[in-house]
Amino acid sequence: TVNLKIAKYLKRELKQYNNIKVIMTRNKDVFLYPKERARFAIKKKADLFVSLHNNTLVGAGGPASGFQVVVPLGNYKKEIGKAGQRLGCNIAFELSQVGLKNNGLLMRASRDNTYENGKPADYYAIIRKLVEKDIPSVIIEHGFIDNEDDFYDFLCTKEQLQKLGQADARAIARYLKV
């Protein structure tokens, strides 16, 4: 529910730009597997893919508060990887301005998958599938939904969620140079 609300605010902000068309993978609270989302983006011939999430402390091996942006490794299609990394940097900057703790960019290699060039593939299926199809992509973990500070300071009110959507929109607009 929180992710969908952020996505709707993000879409509303990006509508200000005539040359940006936003297509959402979902408009209601339904679950889609990452591979379904990737297929949707490929079918729509997306120029960019942004997946919105919130982290959880359960099973978290990393930071317990703040945001993180998952970006492509860049070891397969370098330009697509660099594009995702540039977008990730823009998002990190904007979310830092909102006041969220910055846990930086995450690049994670798969232990089980390789790209055609023999190098380790991206761990996250959605990024891996979209890199293969030349679509820059990122996953934004806005905060830890079960961390009281993150939740009450950034994730529980309409105004807070709107600020996150606006920050994401500013980052995307700057990335697209509009």
mmCIF file of C-alpha atoms in Angstrom, residues 25 32-39 41-42 49-53 70 115 122-133 135-139:
data_model
loop_
_atom_site.group_PDB
_atom_site.id
_atom_site.type_symbol
_atom_site.label_atom_id
_atom_site.label_comp_id
_atom_site.label_asym_id
_atom_site.label_seq_id
_atom_site.Cartn_x
_atom_site.Cartn_y
_atom_site.Cartn_z
ATOM 1 C CA THR A 25 2.805 -1.934 -13.657
ATOM 2 C CA LEU A 32 3.142 -8.954 -9.357
ATOM 3 C CA TYR A 33 6.249 -11.112 -9.475
ATOM 4 C CA PRO A 34 9.452 -9.365 -10.595
ATOM 5 C CA LYS A 35 9.512 -11.376 -13.841
ATOM 6 C CA GLU A 36 5.950 -10.208 -14.612
ATOM 7 C CA ARG A 37 7.000 -6.604 -14.045
ATOM 8 C CA ALA A 38 10.037 -7.064 -16.297
ATOM 9 C CA ARG A 39 7.897 -8.625 -19.057
ATOM 10 C CA ALA A 41 8.313 -3.156 -19.161
ATOM 11 C CA ILE A 42 9.729 -5.041 -22.141
ATOM 12 C CA PHE A 49 12.225 1.162 -15.143
ATOM 13 C CA VAL A 50 11.939 2.187 -11.490
ATOM 14 C CA SER A 51 10.723 -0.327 -8.909
ATOM 15 C CA LEU A 52 9.563 1.150 -5.594
ATOM 16 C CA HIS A 53 9.949 -0.790 -2.370
ATOM 17 C CA VAL A 70 19.781 -1.121 -6.062
ATOM 18 C CA TYR A 115 25.380 -13.105 -18.526
ATOM 19 C CA ASP A 122 22.791 -9.046 -11.458
ATOM 20 C CA TYR A 123 21.277 -10.785 -8.439
ATOM 21 C CA TYR A 124 17.834 -9.189 -8.708
ATOM 22 C CA ALA A 125 15.813 -10.803 -11.495
ATOM 23 C CA ILE A 126 14.078 -7.610 -12.542
ATOM 24 C CA ILE A 127 17.347 -5.746 -13.045
ATOM 25 C CA ARG A 128 18.964 -8.755 -14.749
ATOM 26 C CA LYS A 129 16.090 -9.231 -17.228
ATOM 27 C CA LEU A 130 15.898 -5.529 -18.057
ATOM 28 C CA VAL A 131 19.663 -5.138 -18.526
ATOM 29 C CA GLU A 132 19.467 -7.978 -21.035
ATOM 30 C CA LYS A 133 16.787 -6.007 -22.918
ATOM 31 C CA ILE A 135 16.373 -1.022 -20.222
ATOM 32 C CA PRO A 136 18.116 0.872 -17.395
ATOM 33 C CA SER A 137 16.482 -0.039 -14.100
ATOM 34 C CA VAL A 138 16.744 0.580 -10.373
ATOM 35 C CA ILE A 139 15.055 -0.637 -7.218
#
